[in-house]
Every structure is written in structure tokens, then in C-alpha cells.
């Protein structure tokens, strides 16, 4: 089916929008009138530009507030329609969208609405054009698709049909039940798709500012597509998203997200299968871009956390640092992707590596979802780890999960030190938190959901002393009832929060902290203290409140305090003990986390205390 996107989804001028849509792989565009009005050339030139890019103009949207107006507006509207038909013919599109009238003056008279639409359709038909009628959720007298259909049916003109829009239906808690029985396929002229977060808001503001691509929100868009297909619809699948962040973002990224959302939607609706989502079994390593100097400084920081140099790459300036099951790679190789990242941003995380059951299958899935792939130069006999790029350019390596008897992936490429397998206090990586510019969150949500099959948890809000931080966590890869991969994503509109400062310092997104899993946080902290690790001090008031909140005894509270530990407990009594380091060069920081079995969170209740302590640390 033809994939189409409305120009209103994208930023820039009409030529920018068309080029981005074509580059992403769309076959059609809905043209919004405003985009045409602000275009320098003629409608015919716009139409040629689209055609040259291989884009069909699937629809033109110049009209609103048409049906059931009293005279003289009624006649004026019909005259105006003729001018719009001229434009459509120049543009080379057949379909005009008319959305239900929102004006106070419109008559509550479905028969009049039908008669008016019939008249417009008759005029359109004379020119070989077609007219689709769509119910807006806030339409004055027509707000549901069934009402719009009643009007279209009563008008009974072959050039008049129904347009559906998933947002207008789903935002009202409505569905398409009965569509296939009521509406013949040839009357289903066009269908628009949009998702949205569930918000308590009037539908107009919700629709105009908070729509998102399928898979980025919480509406049941795949079910909507299934119903539309069951009704025999075979026309374009068209995205129509009004979203302030989309219109402020680079149009190429947004167009690519849009296409990705449609590939995912087809899979979810059972239309076109993709290679299956992976079984994730953890984060094998996190890789830092460093140079020689930064490497020495970061290595010293890690050594204080009990990490040891466990291996050196056979052919590159790359080191493996390890503590128990936690692996960190420090990459100082010149002329590499890491070096490029370092040159731009200084010491930062440049790659994450996920353990998956079948890297080749996941690569195929990612490519089908239009993820850029990456192939690093490798030396002879070395392993090439397949990698894809996250929306911010961070590399995501896909590492074969190994069982107890298997050869570890490290042995091909690294000269491992004898202490490589020495026991350590850390079990692995509990979670990796990324700080994103606000406009990036939807891109990441779609990336993790579509490519990895991870589901976002409910959104959280975390109060930094200098503004709000919004957080959404992705978790997945359940094994033995425990989540193996946890990825909180944080965004902040304020540039003064820890998240905001990190994002502006980095000119983009990146890993802001890494939490290591330990079975005994107090012991891990004690060992780190003895090695003079820089740990974050927590104020005494925190502990007084904690004791009161959870009814902790004096000795237990004192033990937490002595170890800089924060504490949380869920409703079922599963506990979480965690401590933080100071940031490395005012950039990223680390966390030591002891997660009681069954605890699913991240200590969000402690985030305000942690962020305040970090901001105080900066002020000193
Ligand atoms: O917000 C609007 O006005 C508007 C216009 C056209 C549409 O197709 C739509 O879904 C919303
Ligand atoms: Mg619409």
C-alpha cells in the first residue's frame, strides 16, 4: 500500500519537506494549503517537483468550515471550491479533504450538510476530482465517523466518500466497530494515521500539539489499521501529525521516523511480518570515546570503583575494564567512530552493546525499519560486531549471547589479562540512563519499541532544583522473571537541570549515567570508599525522613547513611539500595545499585535528593 505523509508533519519549506519525504522512502504526500501558499513557485511547479521525486500528491487540504453554512457563505464556499479545484489540477492530485465544520454559524442539519457536500462533489466530478469528508473530534455537529458516514451516505454521490483519521476516532474512546458492515470499500476514500499520548485535554489542543507517529504514543493504532483493512480499504496509509517538536526538528530525521512507524505498524497489524524482535539478555558493555589523557583519568576513576584492566585490543588502542560481570570499553583508537565522537564531544559514551539471541536476525529487522547500520574496520581474525545507530548517532552493538560453556566474545579481539575473570563486586549493568534533548524523546521511543520490542513504562516527572526532568524507561528481556535491560530516557525543557546542562554541553543526547548491579551495595560502597572513590554525599535530613517513611530502625538507617546509600521500597516491600559517584569531568556519573528481586523501579523517589546533591556539588 502506498505510504504517504502530510507536509504538516515536517519542518522547513515545501521543497525541504518533499525531499525529506522522498529520501525516507514515502511514495506520496498530503499537501497542506499553508505549505503551498508559502511556496515561491506555482502549484504546477510544486506538483512537478513532487512527481520528479517519485511522490504522488495523495490529497490536498485547503478547505474547512464548508458544510451546512447559511447563505451567503454557502455560495461563496462553492465558488471558492472551484478555485481550489484549479489548484488541485495544477498540483496533479485528485482528492480534496473537507473536515467537519467547527464554526458557530454552521447549521445543525445533516440533510443540509449532505446537500452541500453533494453539490461540491458534483462540481468536483465534472473535473474528474473526488471529495472526502472527515469528522474532526471537535466538529460542531459532526464529530464521529458514523455521523460523517451518515451524511456521505445520504448525499449519495460517487465522487464523495469518507475519510478516517485514527486520532479523531481513538481520542474519543471510539472505535471502528461496524465499519466493514456499514461502509462499502469504494466509499472509504482515504485514511490518516496518528498516535498520541493519553492526556486529559480538550481534543483540539491535544490534536494540534501532541500527535505522534504510530508506536510513539498510547492509542491502539494497529487495531485501527486492522479494522480499516478488514473493511476492504486499499488506499494510501497516510501520516498526519501535528506536533510542535516535529516541526522544530530536522525534517529528515522526522521523515525517517515516520516511515519506520509505518513499517512497524504493518507488522503490528499483521500486514507484513518483520524478522522477530530479539530476546535480550543484558548489556554486554558500554563503550567510551576517549583520548590517551582522558583514558588515564577515566581509568583511575573506574579503578576506584573496583574495575581492573582486563584486556587490551589486539590491533587497536582499546582497553577492556571489568569488575565482575560489568564490562566497560575505553576506545582511544585514532580514525575510528569513537575518535570522531571524542573530537566533537570529549569523553562520552559512544556505544552500547546489547546481548541478543540472534544478532543477524536483529540486523535484518533494524534494516527493514530503516536504521542506519555501521561496520567498523576490523583487523585480521577479529570479530566484526554488527551495529546499528540510535537516533542520536550512538552506536548500538548487537552481541551474540553466550551460554556458560561458550567461548566469550572478548577472546577473538582482546588479549585478556589473567585477572580478566577475577571475581568482582559487580554483577553487571543494571541500567543505562540517557539524557535527551526534548525533541528526541519520540525518536528514541520508536527506536526502542520498533527495533527491540521494548515497551515504555509510564512517564515520570523528576524534580531537579532547577526545573523538571521528564523520564520514560524502557525495560525488557525478561529472564527468570527479572528484566535484563533497563534504559531510562530523561528529557528536560530547562537548560539548568543536570539533564539539561548535560544535553547542551554535549550538543545533543547521550548516556548520562550507568548503574552497576551489585548483590551488596553497602560492601560495594565500602570497597569504593577505601579506594577513595568520589561518592555523592547525601544530607542527613534525607535519612531522618527515610526512617519515618519506611519505619526503618536506627541501626539500619545509620548503616545506609554511613554508606552514602539511598533507599526505596515498592508497595510489595521489595527494596532498592543505591549510591552515586560524583560526575566524571562534570559529564556522566555512575551508580551502584542493589535491586531486591521484584523491585522494578529506579529509585525515582530519591531522584530529587540525588539531583539536589549533585547541583550542590557543582556550586561548591
Ligand atoms: O486540526 C485540524 O484542523 C485538522 C485538519 C485536517 C485534518 O485531517 C485533521 O485531522 C485535523
Ligand atoms: Mg485528519
XYZ file of C-alpha atoms and ligand atoms in Angstrom:
632
model
C 0.000 0.000 0.000
C 1.197 3.480 -0.774
C 2.900 5.180 2.156
C 2.102 8.855 2.438
C 2.896 11.697 4.835
C 1.240 15.079 5.297
C 3.562 18.041 4.756
C 2.331 19.435 8.082
C 4.384 16.729 9.873
C 7.708 18.136 8.716
C 9.766 21.273 9.209
C 11.063 23.619 6.544
C 9.894 24.835 3.178
C 7.815 22.781 0.775
C 10.881 21.617 -1.213
C 12.590 20.530 2.068
C 9.517 18.582 3.067
C 9.168 16.879 -0.293
C 12.846 15.951 -0.440
C 12.812 14.543 3.089
C 9.657 12.521 2.439
C 11.131 11.079 -0.752
C 14.513 10.358 0.864
C 12.802 8.462 3.687
C 11.001 6.261 1.170
C 7.463 7.654 1.091
C 5.514 7.279 -2.135
C 3.069 10.101 -1.506
C 2.400 13.356 0.312
C -0.688 15.175 1.533
C -0.134 18.839 0.799
C -1.358 21.337 3.341
C -2.512 24.581 1.871
C -0.226 26.696 4.031
C 2.808 24.890 2.644
C 1.690 25.693 -0.866
C 0.810 29.321 -0.062
C 4.308 29.969 1.248
C 5.953 28.238 -1.722
C 7.583 30.544 -4.277
C 6.628 28.585 -7.406
C 3.280 27.809 -8.993
C 1.147 24.833 -7.927
C 2.125 23.143 -11.195
C 5.798 23.544 -10.259
C 5.119 22.062 -6.827
C 3.337 19.157 -8.479
C 6.252 18.594 -10.876
C 8.732 18.745 -8.015
C 6.779 16.037 -6.188
C 6.496 13.931 -9.332
C 10.232 14.241 -10.043
C 10.885 12.935 -6.536
C 8.589 9.988 -7.153
C 5.879 11.335 -4.845
C 2.189 11.156 -5.635
C 0.187 14.044 -4.220
C -2.322 11.907 -2.385
C -4.533 14.698 -1.175
C -4.915 18.464 -0.837
C -6.298 20.096 2.319
C -7.419 23.615 1.543
C -10.873 23.599 2.988
C -12.517 23.779 6.342
C -15.827 25.046 7.628
C -17.620 24.190 4.426
C -20.795 22.216 5.022
C -24.138 23.482 6.314
C -23.303 27.193 6.282
C -26.132 29.715 5.865
C -26.145 31.926 2.802
C -24.259 33.885 1.604
C -21.306 31.821 2.931
C -22.683 28.716 1.288
C -22.465 30.125 -2.225
C -19.140 31.776 -1.505
C -17.708 28.457 -0.339
C -18.836 26.748 -3.519
C -17.184 29.450 -5.618
C -14.052 29.096 -3.574
C -14.099 25.350 -4.101
C -13.804 25.901 -7.859
C -10.595 27.916 -7.321
C -9.228 25.118 -5.151
C -10.082 22.600 -7.849
C -7.966 24.662 -10.265
C -5.074 24.373 -7.803
C -5.589 20.634 -7.409
C -5.498 20.080 -11.135
C -2.269 22.067 -11.364
C -0.819 20.094 -8.464
C -1.856 16.837 -10.028
C -3.998 15.496 -7.203
C -7.488 14.087 -7.334
C -8.563 14.162 -3.726
C -9.708 17.110 -1.627
C -10.205 16.707 2.101
C -13.026 18.572 3.769
C -13.115 18.269 7.543
C -16.287 18.773 9.512
C -17.313 22.346 10.179
C -16.262 23.867 13.541
C -17.942 27.262 13.126
C -20.657 28.510 15.471
C -22.662 29.525 12.385
C -22.900 26.030 10.931
C -26.426 24.632 10.947
C -27.290 21.540 12.932
C -28.832 19.992 9.857
C -27.341 16.782 8.446
C -29.597 16.987 5.389
C -28.170 20.416 4.538
C -24.633 19.141 5.154
C -25.340 16.256 2.763
C -26.828 18.539 0.122
C -23.829 20.902 0.280
C -21.296 18.118 0.049
C -23.258 16.592 -2.801
C -23.129 19.882 -4.673
C -19.389 20.196 -4.141
C -18.856 16.567 -5.164
C -20.864 17.097 -8.364
C -18.642 20.048 -9.229
C -15.510 18.046 -8.410
C -16.725 15.144 -10.545
C -17.008 17.402 -13.572
C -13.244 17.794 -13.368
C -12.513 14.172 -12.537
C -11.820 15.056 -8.862
C -13.032 13.462 -5.633
C -14.054 14.810 -2.263
C -13.506 13.141 1.116
C -15.358 14.152 4.278
C -13.665 13.694 7.669
C -15.181 14.133 11.136
C -12.991 16.270 13.405
C -13.304 15.274 17.045
C -14.231 18.880 17.823
C -16.515 19.381 14.811
C -19.533 21.480 15.752
C -22.227 18.979 14.772
C -20.219 16.148 13.216
C -17.542 14.686 15.453
C -17.771 10.907 14.955
C -17.033 8.893 11.836
C -20.520 7.357 11.932
C -22.090 10.817 11.704
C -19.813 11.718 8.814
C -20.747 8.454 7.138
C -24.477 9.115 7.546
C -24.010 12.420 5.753
C -21.888 10.901 2.980
C -24.410 8.094 2.503
C -27.318 10.481 2.374
C -25.501 12.703 -0.159
C -25.055 9.605 -2.299
C -22.639 10.895 -4.921
C -19.925 8.705 -6.438
C -17.328 11.495 -6.112
C -17.998 11.806 -2.365
C -16.558 9.419 0.209
C -15.464 9.073 3.805
C -12.055 9.950 5.260
C -10.989 8.354 8.546
C -8.330 9.570 10.938
C -7.179 7.319 13.791
C -6.676 10.261 16.123
C -10.219 11.609 15.863
C -11.690 8.175 16.459
C -9.393 6.875 19.174
C -9.018 10.101 21.156
C -12.722 9.965 21.946
C -12.525 6.381 23.121
C -14.403 5.411 19.949
C -13.512 2.589 17.563
C -14.291 1.347 14.071
C -16.763 -1.340 15.126
C -19.309 -1.738 12.365
C -17.186 -0.050 9.685
C -16.918 -3.110 7.455
C -20.672 -3.715 7.671
C -21.683 -0.087 7.135
C -19.261 1.369 4.611
C -18.567 -0.225 1.205
C -14.843 -0.193 0.381
C -15.272 2.139 -2.602
C -16.696 4.752 -0.230
C -13.660 4.647 2.026
C -11.656 7.309 0.200
C -8.664 7.893 2.436
C -7.278 7.031 5.876
C -4.944 9.081 8.059
C -2.893 7.679 10.905
C -1.650 9.311 14.071
C -0.871 8.167 17.586
C -0.807 10.297 20.763
C -0.067 10.004 24.447
C -3.148 9.656 26.616
C -3.721 13.135 28.034
C -6.591 14.785 29.784
C -7.042 17.668 27.442
C -9.548 19.108 25.011
C -9.253 17.213 21.710
C -8.364 20.322 19.687
C -5.226 21.189 21.706
C -4.371 17.517 22.055
C -4.610 17.014 18.305
C -2.817 20.177 17.246
C 0.178 19.804 19.578
C 0.569 16.238 20.846
C 0.009 13.851 17.989
C 2.840 11.475 17.258
C 3.726 8.689 14.874
C 2.220 5.233 15.399
C 4.232 3.465 18.105
C 5.229 6.692 19.854
C 2.010 7.153 21.790
C -0.585 5.059 23.560
C -3.501 4.788 21.124
C -4.466 1.440 19.600
C -3.397 2.387 16.063
C -2.565 -1.173 14.884
C -6.105 -2.280 15.747
C -7.431 0.716 13.823
C -5.439 -0.324 10.743
C -6.705 -3.884 11.049
C -10.303 -2.652 11.037
C -9.691 -0.424 8.045
C -8.176 -3.316 6.108
C -10.990 -5.624 7.122
C -13.361 -3.077 5.585
C -11.550 -3.512 2.270
C -9.568 -0.277 2.254
C -6.652 -0.392 -0.173
C -5.740 3.302 -0.499
C -2.747 5.185 0.911
C -1.644 4.775 4.527
C -1.025 8.410 5.348
C 0.557 10.024 8.403
C -0.958 13.251 9.627
C 0.851 14.523 12.714
C 0.556 17.959 14.225
C 3.412 18.204 16.715
C 5.425 21.262 17.724
C 8.590 19.255 18.300
C 8.369 17.588 14.893
C 8.075 20.940 13.217
C 11.166 22.192 15.058
C 13.264 19.099 14.282
C 15.313 18.258 11.196
C 12.826 17.055 8.585
C 14.995 14.123 7.511
C 15.028 12.542 10.948
C 11.293 13.025 11.388
C 10.527 11.651 7.926
C 12.687 8.618 8.679
C 10.834 8.094 11.967
C 7.563 8.377 10.071
C 8.483 5.667 7.629
C 9.804 3.493 10.459
C 6.471 3.883 12.243
C 4.609 2.637 9.162
C 6.859 -0.393 8.738
C 6.269 -1.191 12.399
C 2.528 -0.554 12.024
C 2.306 -3.005 9.121
C 3.968 -5.639 11.249
C 1.728 -4.964 14.228
C -1.392 -5.117 12.084
C -0.277 -8.459 10.655
C 0.174 -6.988 7.181
C 3.887 -7.547 6.580
C 5.952 -9.580 9.019
C 9.455 -8.491 10.031
C 12.274 -10.626 11.437
C 11.223 -11.193 15.047
C 12.201 -8.900 17.920
C 15.218 -10.154 19.870
C 15.440 -11.999 23.126
C 17.578 -9.513 25.053
C 19.711 -10.844 27.834
C 21.528 -7.793 29.054
C 24.006 -5.061 28.318
C 27.338 -6.693 27.490
C 29.351 -3.483 27.590
C 29.324 0.275 27.436
C 31.990 1.967 25.333
C 33.556 5.362 25.984
C 35.237 7.586 23.426
C 38.466 8.861 24.992
C 41.924 10.012 24.046
C 45.068 8.930 25.891
C 44.714 11.606 28.578
C 41.009 11.116 29.156
C 41.554 7.380 29.199
C 44.052 7.643 32.028
C 41.685 9.849 34.020
C 38.650 7.678 33.416
C 40.651 4.529 34.168
C 41.659 5.982 37.529
C 38.021 6.814 38.270
C 36.970 3.282 37.357
C 39.797 1.707 39.323
C 38.410 3.414 42.411
C 35.134 1.614 41.679
C 36.973 -1.696 41.637
C 37.406 -2.026 37.860
C 40.600 -3.608 36.570
C 42.272 -3.567 33.200
C 41.135 -6.943 31.913
C 42.287 -6.848 28.324
C 43.850 -4.868 25.512
C 42.638 -4.980 21.946
C 44.862 -6.939 19.578
C 45.102 -4.212 16.956
C 43.557 -1.031 18.343
C 44.041 1.454 21.163
C 41.108 -0.057 23.005
C 41.003 -1.370 26.558
C 38.547 -3.544 28.402
C 37.936 -2.635 32.037
C 35.999 -5.071 34.121
C 34.563 -5.587 37.561
C 32.878 -8.966 37.896
C 30.197 -9.027 35.211
C 30.388 -5.327 34.301
C 32.396 -4.514 31.165
C 33.483 -1.054 30.053
C 35.441 -0.404 26.889
C 37.708 2.645 26.633
C 38.306 3.431 22.988
C 41.172 5.790 22.081
C 41.728 4.442 18.579
C 42.513 7.256 16.127
C 40.435 7.420 12.918
C 37.558 5.471 14.416
C 33.927 6.257 15.078
C 34.964 6.740 18.711
C 37.671 9.245 17.741
C 35.145 11.227 15.737
C 32.828 11.334 18.717
C 35.660 12.321 21.039
C 36.782 15.123 18.730
C 33.278 16.550 18.763
C 32.201 15.988 22.324
C 35.135 14.984 24.531
C 34.896 11.923 26.757
C 31.434 10.420 26.276
C 29.735 7.117 25.824
C 29.895 6.300 22.125
C 28.363 2.827 22.070
C 26.158 0.395 23.954
C 26.249 -3.331 23.357
C 23.169 -5.487 23.846
C 23.362 -9.239 24.237
C 20.810 -10.772 21.873
C 19.864 -14.277 20.792
C 20.492 -13.682 17.088
C 22.408 -10.570 16.002
C 21.942 -11.293 12.278
C 18.178 -11.501 12.650
C 18.082 -8.263 14.599
C 20.253 -6.548 11.978
C 17.752 -7.624 9.331
C 14.902 -6.279 11.451
C 16.722 -2.987 12.030
C 17.462 -2.579 8.350
C 13.827 -3.237 7.464
C 12.999 -0.479 9.965
C 15.405 1.841 8.125
C 18.049 2.019 10.853
C 21.454 3.059 9.590
C 23.920 0.245 10.120
C 27.587 0.580 10.908
C 30.584 -1.575 10.129
C 33.805 -0.884 11.978
C 37.160 -1.614 10.394
C 38.472 -4.873 11.788
C 41.901 -6.474 11.854
C 42.559 -9.935 10.547
C 40.890 -12.704 12.501
C 38.949 -10.191 14.557
C 35.261 -10.387 15.127
C 33.049 -7.894 13.355
C 30.266 -6.941 15.720
C 27.175 -5.825 13.822
C 25.963 -2.402 14.860
C 23.124 -0.015 14.212
C 22.798 3.656 15.043
C 20.387 5.040 17.603
C 18.548 8.223 16.556
C 21.302 10.411 18.077
C 24.064 8.525 16.273
C 25.125 6.458 19.290
C 26.270 3.042 18.133
C 24.337 0.047 19.340
C 26.310 -3.175 19.033
C 24.451 -6.449 18.798
C 26.421 -9.104 20.587
C 25.698 -12.817 20.471
C 24.522 -14.010 23.850
C 26.682 -16.841 25.063
C 25.963 -19.688 27.430
C 28.161 -20.969 30.257
C 30.246 -23.302 28.048
C 30.655 -20.884 25.113
C 33.767 -19.022 24.163
C 33.435 -15.430 25.463
C 33.089 -12.860 22.693
C 36.111 -10.993 24.026
C 38.700 -13.649 23.239
C 38.843 -13.054 19.488
C 39.724 -9.396 19.727
C 41.369 -8.870 23.105
C 44.499 -10.076 24.786
C 42.914 -10.860 28.096
C 44.846 -10.348 31.316
C 44.974 -13.214 33.812
C 42.732 -11.186 36.122
C 40.112 -10.885 33.358
C 37.900 -13.444 35.010
C 38.702 -12.499 38.593
C 35.577 -12.184 40.702
C 34.338 -8.671 41.364
C 31.677 -6.974 43.434
C 29.571 -6.076 40.392
C 27.185 -8.435 38.676
C 26.695 -6.413 35.530
C 24.971 -3.322 34.229
C 21.645 -2.642 35.931
C 20.623 0.292 33.775
C 21.934 2.937 31.413
C 20.258 6.339 31.614
C 20.304 8.644 28.629
C 19.715 12.380 28.622
C 17.954 13.586 25.500
C 17.044 16.934 24.020
C 13.240 17.217 24.397
C 12.598 16.801 20.675
C 14.471 13.490 20.630
C 12.298 11.514 23.017
C 9.733 10.367 20.445
C 12.509 9.230 18.104
C 14.004 7.076 20.855
C 10.641 5.717 21.939
C 10.002 4.472 18.417
C 13.546 3.144 18.070
C 13.450 1.002 21.210
C 9.896 -0.123 20.702
C 10.072 -0.942 16.986
C 13.590 -2.348 16.729
C 13.939 -4.080 20.100
C 10.322 -4.685 21.010
C 10.781 -2.902 24.341
C 7.759 -1.302 25.970
C 7.991 2.083 27.661
C 6.963 2.301 31.305
C 4.582 5.042 32.366
C 6.184 8.507 32.230
C 7.670 10.001 35.423
C 8.469 13.529 36.398
C 11.578 14.139 38.498
C 12.135 17.486 40.208
C 15.644 18.873 39.765
C 16.215 22.037 41.851
C 16.400 23.987 38.565
C 13.498 22.514 36.662
C 11.596 19.418 35.801
C 13.078 16.276 34.286
C 10.665 14.008 32.411
C 11.603 10.359 32.387
C 10.456 7.321 30.425
C 12.072 3.965 30.988
C 12.268 1.057 28.595
C 12.643 -2.355 30.138
C 12.663 -5.796 28.648
C 14.459 -9.045 28.073
C 12.768 -10.844 30.919
C 14.662 -13.945 32.071
C 13.794 -15.820 35.256
C 11.190 -13.157 35.935
C 13.798 -10.384 36.000
C 14.194 -7.569 33.467
C 17.622 -7.794 31.852
C 17.757 -4.448 30.090
C 16.684 -1.147 31.573
C 17.018 2.121 29.752
C 15.610 5.254 31.366
C 15.397 8.207 28.980
C 15.387 11.677 30.528
C 14.496 14.990 28.968
C 14.263 18.470 30.397
C 12.978 21.691 28.881
C 15.134 23.620 31.334
C 18.799 24.017 30.392
C 19.735 24.417 34.075
C 18.801 20.942 35.280
C 21.504 18.284 35.386
C 19.868 16.695 32.344
C 19.542 19.995 30.514
C 23.147 21.008 31.172
C 24.396 17.655 30.019
C 22.421 17.865 26.791
C 23.559 21.394 25.995
C 27.184 20.622 26.870
C 27.019 17.652 24.551
C 25.073 19.494 21.857
C 22.715 16.572 21.753
C 21.909 13.364 23.520
C 23.955 10.837 25.337
C 24.443 8.436 28.191
C 24.245 10.385 31.410
C 24.724 7.649 33.946
C 25.459 3.961 34.215
C 24.221 1.889 37.130
C 26.108 -1.246 38.059
C 24.264 -4.133 39.647
C 25.609 -5.437 42.918
C 24.341 -8.008 45.378
C 25.582 -5.936 48.304
C 25.564 -2.196 47.842
C 26.977 -1.471 51.299
C 30.001 -3.687 50.644
C 30.498 -2.224 47.161
C 30.371 1.312 48.550
C 32.713 0.450 51.390
C 35.263 -1.005 48.991
C 34.918 2.046 46.744
C 35.381 4.394 49.728
C 38.549 2.605 50.699
C 39.878 3.256 47.205
C 38.908 6.924 47.617
C 36.175 6.788 45.007
C 34.407 10.170 44.734
C 30.942 9.416 46.127
C 27.960 11.726 46.299
C 27.164 12.943 49.823
C 23.564 12.686 50.899
C 22.246 15.162 53.519
C 21.300 13.893 56.994
C 17.730 15.167 56.558
C 17.205 12.564 53.903
C 17.860 9.794 56.411
C 15.598 11.261 59.072
C 12.757 11.294 56.543
C 13.622 7.826 55.277
C 13.397 6.305 58.743
C 9.971 7.868 59.177
C 8.741 6.903 55.711
C 9.633 3.239 55.811
C 9.752 2.663 59.566
C 13.407 1.713 59.404
C 15.274 1.049 62.627
C 18.052 3.294 63.853
C 20.816 0.823 63.073
C 19.564 0.219 59.537
C 19.237 3.938 58.863
C 22.704 4.600 60.276
C 24.155 1.862 58.070
C 22.576 3.394 54.976
C 23.870 6.827 55.925
C 27.373 5.549 56.621
C 27.479 4.151 53.089
C 26.011 7.157 51.218
C 23.136 4.856 50.311
C 19.701 5.907 49.165
C 16.828 3.539 49.793
C 13.500 2.813 48.163
C 10.862 0.163 48.580
C 7.874 -0.725 46.415
C 4.377 -1.433 47.669
C 5.163 -5.150 47.916
C 8.180 -4.478 50.135
C 10.906 -5.140 47.538
C 13.839 -2.890 48.345
C 16.371 -0.906 46.330
C 19.651 0.432 47.767
C 21.798 2.675 45.643
C 24.668 5.147 45.792
C 26.094 7.566 43.234
C 29.544 8.798 42.320
C 30.321 12.420 41.636
C 30.342 13.135 37.906
C 33.398 12.431 35.812
C 34.574 15.814 34.486
C 31.104 17.281 35.060
C 29.715 14.813 32.492
C 28.457 11.334 33.263
C 28.344 9.558 36.597
C 27.963 6.056 37.957
C 25.598 4.340 40.336
C 25.943 1.228 42.476
C 22.566 -0.487 42.683
C 21.337 -3.363 44.791
C 17.984 -4.378 43.407
C 15.825 -6.589 45.566
C 14.187 -9.298 43.457
C 10.847 -7.934 42.303
C 11.776 -4.261 42.546
C 11.142 -2.805 39.074
C 11.950 0.879 39.515
C 14.971 3.145 39.549
C 14.651 4.812 42.939
C 12.657 7.666 41.395
C 11.573 8.717 44.897
C 15.223 9.573 45.558
C 15.864 11.430 42.321
C 15.114 14.853 43.819
C 17.606 14.256 46.652
C 20.226 12.976 44.250
C 19.790 15.856 41.809
C 19.896 18.446 44.575
C 23.080 16.886 45.965
C 24.622 16.975 42.504
C 23.675 20.612 41.971
C 25.098 21.477 45.423
C 28.272 19.641 44.495
C 28.577 21.877 41.455
C 28.014 25.041 43.429
C 30.933 24.325 45.754
O -6.663 20.287 13.168
C -7.212 20.408 12.087
O -7.741 21.437 11.717
C -7.287 19.252 11.166
C -7.404 19.433 9.800
C -7.427 18.338 8.956
C -7.379 17.071 9.455
O -7.370 15.981 8.674
C -7.284 16.891 10.832
O -7.214 15.639 11.297
C -7.224 17.960 11.682
Mg -7.084 14.192 9.800
